[in-house]
Amino acid sequence: MRLTVPVLIAHGRYGRRMGLGPESRINMLRNILTGLVRHERIETTWARADEVRIYAEKLIDYAKKGDTDEKAMKMASFWLTEKDLVHKLFKVLVPRLGSEQRGYTRLFHIPNRDSLDRAKMAVLELRGNPFPPLVTRQPDSDGSLLNQLLRGYREEETQSRAAGGD
């Protein structure tokens, strides 16, 4: 008796299945993308955020062609389930992201979900949004422990070189 394990072969398909059928998967991605355009920052599982990020980047690339472009309008009306957001995409987000060539979104890891599945969570946001930044760079201050230790080490080294050199 031969035991085989079914292998999922891609055959030209790309993207995650996420346990859904193709139509449910597309509808879920459309809803998340609509939320991203509406709120400009969303919290979801890491796999979903990583997948939606691809489509958000492509949608903004198409939107940069302008609202007179037929294909850009078709893409926007398909991916955005709330039609009032089409205006926001073309008139608010595209001018704000106009200077960017690529990378219109940022993806940050946040702590795992506390429920039973412990799913990896992430925050997906559009660049230039009006919210305070999630990650702030803290300047190195002279009072930090690391800088004090380094200063003490340098002083000891200079003293030992001065004493050894005499």
PDB file of C-alpha atoms in Angstrom:
ATOM      1  CA  MET A   1       0.000   0.000   0.000  1.00  0.00           C
ATOM      2  CA  ARG A   2       1.369   3.347  -0.969  1.00  0.00           C
ATOM      3  CA  LEU A   3       0.614   6.445   1.051  1.00  0.00           C
ATOM      4  CA  THR A   4       0.597   9.739  -0.791  1.00  0.00           C
ATOM      5  CA  VAL A   5       0.223  13.229   0.440  1.00  0.00           C
ATOM      6  CA  PRO A   6      -1.693  15.588  -1.821  1.00  0.00           C
ATOM      7  CA  VAL A   7       0.556  18.412  -2.874  1.00  0.00           C
ATOM      8  CA  LEU A   8      -0.869  21.764  -3.783  1.00  0.00           C
ATOM      9  CA  ILE A   9       0.857  22.746  -6.985  1.00  0.00           C
ATOM     10  CA  ALA A  10       0.537  26.353  -8.045  1.00  0.00           C
ATOM     11  CA  HIS A  11       0.247  25.955 -11.859  1.00  0.00           C
ATOM     12  CA  GLY A  12       0.494  29.645 -12.542  1.00  0.00           C
ATOM     13  CA  ARG A  13      -1.534  30.764  -9.535  1.00  0.00           C
ATOM     14  CA  TYR A  14      -0.057  33.141  -7.060  1.00  0.00           C
ATOM     15  CA  GLY A  15      -1.242  34.526  -3.764  1.00  0.00           C
ATOM     16  CA  ARG A  16      -2.486  32.933  -0.594  1.00  0.00           C
ATOM     17  CA  ARG A  17      -5.619  30.845  -0.469  1.00  0.00           C
ATOM     18  CA  MET A  18      -6.393  31.789   3.130  1.00  0.00           C
ATOM     19  CA  GLY A  19      -8.806  28.890   3.458  1.00  0.00           C
ATOM     20  CA  LEU A  20     -11.410  30.452   1.198  1.00  0.00           C
ATOM     21  CA  GLY A  21     -12.747  29.887  -2.249  1.00  0.00           C
ATOM     22  CA  PRO A  22     -11.655  32.270  -4.988  1.00  0.00           C
ATOM     23  CA  GLU A  23     -14.767  34.439  -4.881  1.00  0.00           C
ATOM     24  CA  SER A  24     -14.783  34.729  -1.088  1.00  0.00           C
ATOM     25  CA  ARG A  25     -11.076  35.535  -1.114  1.00  0.00           C
ATOM     26  CA  ILE A  26     -11.534  38.357  -3.631  1.00  0.00           C
ATOM     27  CA  ASN A  27     -14.506  39.774  -1.695  1.00  0.00           C
ATOM     28  CA  MET A  28     -12.502  39.703   1.546  1.00  0.00           C
ATOM     29  CA  LEU A  29      -9.577  41.482  -0.142  1.00  0.00           C
ATOM     30  CA  ARG A  30     -11.948  44.073  -1.625  1.00  0.00           C
ATOM     31  CA  ASN A  31     -13.452  44.777   1.803  1.00  0.00           C
ATOM     32  CA  ILE A  32     -10.041  45.131   3.456  1.00  0.00           C
ATOM     33  CA  LEU A  33      -8.812  47.381   0.641  1.00  0.00           C
ATOM     34  CA  THR A  34     -11.938  49.523   0.963  1.00  0.00           C
ATOM     35  CA  GLY A  35     -11.269  49.850   4.691  1.00  0.00           C
ATOM     36  CA  LEU A  36      -7.677  50.831   3.987  1.00  0.00           C
ATOM     37  CA  VAL A  37      -8.717  53.611   1.614  1.00  0.00           C
ATOM     38  CA  ARG A  38     -11.428  54.834   3.998  1.00  0.00           C
ATOM     39  CA  HIS A  39      -9.440  54.791   7.255  1.00  0.00           C
ATOM     40  CA  GLU A  40      -5.873  54.909   5.839  1.00  0.00           C
ATOM     41  CA  ARG A  41      -4.721  52.546   8.606  1.00  0.00           C
ATOM     42  CA  ILE A  42      -6.126  49.105   9.366  1.00  0.00           C
ATOM     43  CA  GLU A  43      -5.301  46.263  11.730  1.00  0.00           C
ATOM     44  CA  THR A  44      -5.659  42.720  10.417  1.00  0.00           C
ATOM     45  CA  THR A  45      -3.763  39.448  10.309  1.00  0.00           C
ATOM     46  CA  TRP A  46      -0.305  39.613   8.799  1.00  0.00           C
ATOM     47  CA  ALA A  47      -1.129  37.276   5.896  1.00  0.00           C
ATOM     48  CA  ARG A  48      -4.168  39.308   4.877  1.00  0.00           C
ATOM     49  CA  ALA A  49      -2.331  42.611   5.219  1.00  0.00           C
ATOM     50  CA  ASP A  50       0.580  41.324   3.146  1.00  0.00           C
ATOM     51  CA  GLU A  51      -1.795  40.132   0.438  1.00  0.00           C
ATOM     52  CA  VAL A  52      -3.879  43.337   0.390  1.00  0.00           C
ATOM     53  CA  ARG A  53      -0.717  45.403   0.195  1.00  0.00           C
ATOM     54  CA  ILE A  54      -0.015  44.054  -3.312  1.00  0.00           C
ATOM     55  CA  TYR A  55      -3.441  45.065  -4.575  1.00  0.00           C
ATOM     56  CA  ALA A  56      -3.326  48.465  -2.850  1.00  0.00           C
ATOM     57  CA  GLU A  57      -0.014  49.293  -4.539  1.00  0.00           C
ATOM     58  CA  LYS A  58      -1.391  48.270  -7.950  1.00  0.00           C
ATOM     59  CA  LEU A  59      -4.601  50.245  -7.419  1.00  0.00           C
ATOM     60  CA  ILE A  60      -2.686  53.410  -6.551  1.00  0.00           C
ATOM     61  CA  ASP A  61      -0.427  52.887  -9.572  1.00  0.00           C
ATOM     62  CA  TYR A  62      -3.513  52.752 -11.792  1.00  0.00           C
ATOM     63  CA  ALA A  63      -5.070  55.740 -10.010  1.00  0.00           C
ATOM     64  CA  LYS A  64      -1.973  57.836 -10.740  1.00  0.00           C
ATOM     65  CA  LYS A  65      -2.969  57.716 -14.421  1.00  0.00           C
ATOM     66  CA  GLY A  66      -5.898  59.961 -13.525  1.00  0.00           C
ATOM     67  CA  ASP A  67      -9.660  59.709 -13.314  1.00  0.00           C
ATOM     68  CA  THR A  68      -9.990  60.167 -17.067  1.00  0.00           C
ATOM     69  CA  ASP A  69      -8.262  56.833 -17.708  1.00  0.00           C
ATOM     70  CA  GLU A  70     -10.919  54.170 -18.338  1.00  0.00           C
ATOM     71  CA  LYS A  71      -8.901  51.254 -16.961  1.00  0.00           C
ATOM     72  CA  ALA A  72      -8.057  53.169 -13.790  1.00  0.00           C
ATOM     73  CA  MET A  73     -11.733  53.923 -13.199  1.00  0.00           C
ATOM     74  CA  LYS A  74     -12.708  50.278 -13.788  1.00  0.00           C
ATOM     75  CA  MET A  75     -10.064  49.076 -11.345  1.00  0.00           C
ATOM     76  CA  ALA A  76     -11.136  51.602  -8.714  1.00  0.00           C
ATOM     77  CA  SER A  77     -14.824  50.798  -9.067  1.00  0.00           C
ATOM     78  CA  PHE A  78     -14.102  47.058  -8.838  1.00  0.00           C
ATOM     79  CA  TRP A  79     -11.773  47.103  -5.843  1.00  0.00           C
ATOM     80  CA  LEU A  80     -13.561  49.763  -3.785  1.00  0.00           C
ATOM     81  CA  THR A  81     -16.927  48.457  -2.598  1.00  0.00           C
ATOM     82  CA  GLU A  82     -18.010  51.912  -1.401  1.00  0.00           C
ATOM     83  CA  LYS A  83     -18.228  54.118  -4.467  1.00  0.00           C
ATOM     84  CA  ASP A  84     -17.777  57.394  -2.567  1.00  0.00           C
ATOM     85  CA  LEU A  85     -14.162  56.340  -1.954  1.00  0.00           C
ATOM     86  CA  VAL A  86     -13.331  56.498  -5.663  1.00  0.00           C
ATOM     87  CA  HIS A  87     -13.336  60.289  -5.375  1.00  0.00           C
ATOM     88  CA  LYS A  88     -11.097  60.097  -2.274  1.00  0.00           C
ATOM     89  CA  LEU A  89      -8.662  57.816  -4.100  1.00  0.00           C
ATOM     90  CA  PHE A  90      -8.268  60.081  -7.127  1.00  0.00           C
ATOM     91  CA  LYS A  91      -8.569  63.530  -5.501  1.00  0.00           C
ATOM     92  CA  VAL A  92      -7.003  63.048  -2.045  1.00  0.00           C
ATOM     93  CA  LEU A  93      -4.703  60.032  -1.918  1.00  0.00           C
ATOM     94  CA  VAL A  94      -3.086  60.235  -5.367  1.00  0.00           C
ATOM     95  CA  PRO A  95      -1.973  63.892  -4.976  1.00  0.00           C
ATOM     96  CA  ARG A  96      -0.579  63.064  -1.540  1.00  0.00           C
ATOM     97  CA  LEU A  97       1.310  60.023  -2.855  1.00  0.00           C
ATOM     98  CA  GLY A  98       2.253  61.641  -6.165  1.00  0.00           C
ATOM     99  CA  SER A  99       5.915  62.107  -5.271  1.00  0.00           C
ATOM    100  CA  GLU A 100       6.338  58.445  -4.285  1.00  0.00           C
ATOM    101  CA  GLN A 101       7.484  56.082  -7.030  1.00  0.00           C
ATOM    102  CA  ARG A 102       6.751  52.857  -5.138  1.00  0.00           C
ATOM    103  CA  GLY A 103       5.961  51.823  -1.619  1.00  0.00           C
ATOM    104  CA  TYR A 104       2.695  53.616  -0.983  1.00  0.00           C
ATOM    105  CA  THR A 105       1.967  51.428   2.044  1.00  0.00           C
ATOM    106  CA  ARG A 106       3.777  50.405   5.213  1.00  0.00           C
ATOM    107  CA  LEU A 107       3.334  47.134   7.071  1.00  0.00           C
ATOM    108  CA  PHE A 108       4.134  46.859  10.783  1.00  0.00           C
ATOM    109  CA  HIS A 109       4.083  43.763  12.964  1.00  0.00           C
ATOM    110  CA  ILE A 110       2.125  44.046  16.200  1.00  0.00           C
ATOM    111  CA  PRO A 111       1.679  41.488  19.001  1.00  0.00           C
ATOM    112  CA  ASN A 112      -0.193  38.299  18.198  1.00  0.00           C
ATOM    113  CA  ARG A 113      -3.931  38.047  18.731  1.00  0.00           C
ATOM    114  CA  ASP A 114      -4.862  36.907  22.241  1.00  0.00           C
ATOM    115  CA  SER A 115      -7.629  34.549  21.162  1.00  0.00           C
ATOM    116  CA  LEU A 116      -7.121  30.835  20.696  1.00  0.00           C
ATOM    117  CA  ASP A 117      -5.569  31.027  17.241  1.00  0.00           C
ATOM    118  CA  ARG A 118      -2.718  33.396  18.270  1.00  0.00           C
ATOM    119  CA  ALA A 119      -2.596  34.753  14.715  1.00  0.00           C
ATOM    120  CA  LYS A 120       0.222  37.073  13.699  1.00  0.00           C
ATOM    121  CA  MET A 121      -1.235  40.560  13.508  1.00  0.00           C
ATOM    122  CA  ALA A 122      -0.126  43.578  11.507  1.00  0.00           C
ATOM    123  CA  VAL A 123      -1.013  47.188  10.848  1.00  0.00           C
ATOM    124  CA  LEU A 124      -1.210  48.264   7.217  1.00  0.00           C
ATOM    125  CA  GLU A 125      -1.195  51.989   6.554  1.00  0.00           C
ATOM    126  CA  LEU A 126      -0.904  54.387   3.665  1.00  0.00           C
ATOM    127  CA  ARG A 127       2.103  56.677   3.657  1.00  0.00           C
ATOM    128  CA  GLY A 128       1.441  60.277   4.573  1.00  0.00           C
ATOM    129  CA  ASN A 129      -1.657  59.537   6.623  1.00  0.00           C
ATOM    130  CA  PRO A 130      -2.722  62.076   9.276  1.00  0.00           C
ATOM    131  CA  PHE A 131      -2.241  59.670  12.195  1.00  0.00           C
ATOM    132  CA  PRO A 132       0.729  59.774  14.578  1.00  0.00           C
ATOM    133  CA  PRO A 133       3.516  57.390  13.549  1.00  0.00           C
ATOM    134  CA  LEU A 134       3.476  53.877  14.976  1.00  0.00           C
ATOM    135  CA  VAL A 135       7.247  53.657  15.251  1.00  0.00           C
ATOM    136  CA  THR A 136       9.058  56.691  16.558  1.00  0.00           C
ATOM    137  CA  ARG A 137      12.789  57.031  16.402  1.00  0.00           C
ATOM    138  CA  GLN A 138      14.197  57.884  19.782  1.00  0.00           C
ATOM    139  CA  PRO A 139      17.257  60.061  19.608  1.00  0.00           C
ATOM    140  CA  ASP A 140      20.360  58.842  21.374  1.00  0.00           C
ATOM    141  CA  SER A 141      20.802  60.979  24.420  1.00  0.00           C
ATOM    142  CA  ASP A 142      23.935  61.378  26.465  1.00  0.00           C
ATOM    143  CA  GLY A 143      22.063  60.192  29.527  1.00  0.00           C
ATOM    144  CA  SER A 144      21.191  56.752  28.171  1.00  0.00           C
ATOM    145  CA  LEU A 145      22.853  53.772  29.832  1.00  0.00           C
ATOM    146  CA  LEU A 146      24.512  52.596  26.629  1.00  0.00           C
ATOM    147  CA  ASN A 147      26.079  55.982  25.928  1.00  0.00           C
ATOM    148  CA  GLN A 148      27.304  56.317  29.522  1.00  0.00           C
ATOM    149  CA  LEU A 149      28.920  52.864  29.355  1.00  0.00           C
ATOM    150  CA  LEU A 150      30.555  53.689  26.021  1.00  0.00           C
ATOM    151  CA  ARG A 151      31.859  56.995  27.352  1.00  0.00           C
ATOM    152  CA  GLY A 152      33.307  55.260  30.426  1.00  0.00           C
ATOM    153  CA  TYR A 153      34.947  52.607  28.229  1.00  0.00           C
ATOM    154  CA  ARG A 154      36.510  55.255  25.992  1.00  0.00           C
ATOM    155  CA  GLU A 155      37.848  57.172  28.994  1.00  0.00           C
ATOM    156  CA  GLU A 156      39.380  53.984  30.431  1.00  0.00           C
ATOM    157  CA  GLU A 157      40.977  53.184  27.071  1.00  0.00           C
ATOM    158  CA  THR A 158      42.497  56.650  26.735  1.00  0.00           C
ATOM    159  CA  GLN A 159      43.805  56.491  30.323  1.00  0.00           C
ATOM    160  CA  SER A 160      45.312  53.027  29.813  1.00  0.00           C
ATOM    161  CA  ARG A 161      46.958  54.122  26.549  1.00  0.00           C
ATOM    162  CA  ALA A 162      48.308  57.253  28.216  1.00  0.00           C
ATOM    163  CA  ALA A 163      49.694  55.222  31.170  1.00  0.00           C
ATOM    164  CA  GLY A 164      51.096  52.501  28.914  1.00  0.00           C
ATOM    165  CA  GLY A 165      52.638  54.953  26.497  1.00  0.00           C
ATOM    166  CA  ASP A 166      54.607  56.827  29.188  1.00  0.00           C
TER     167      ASP A 166
END
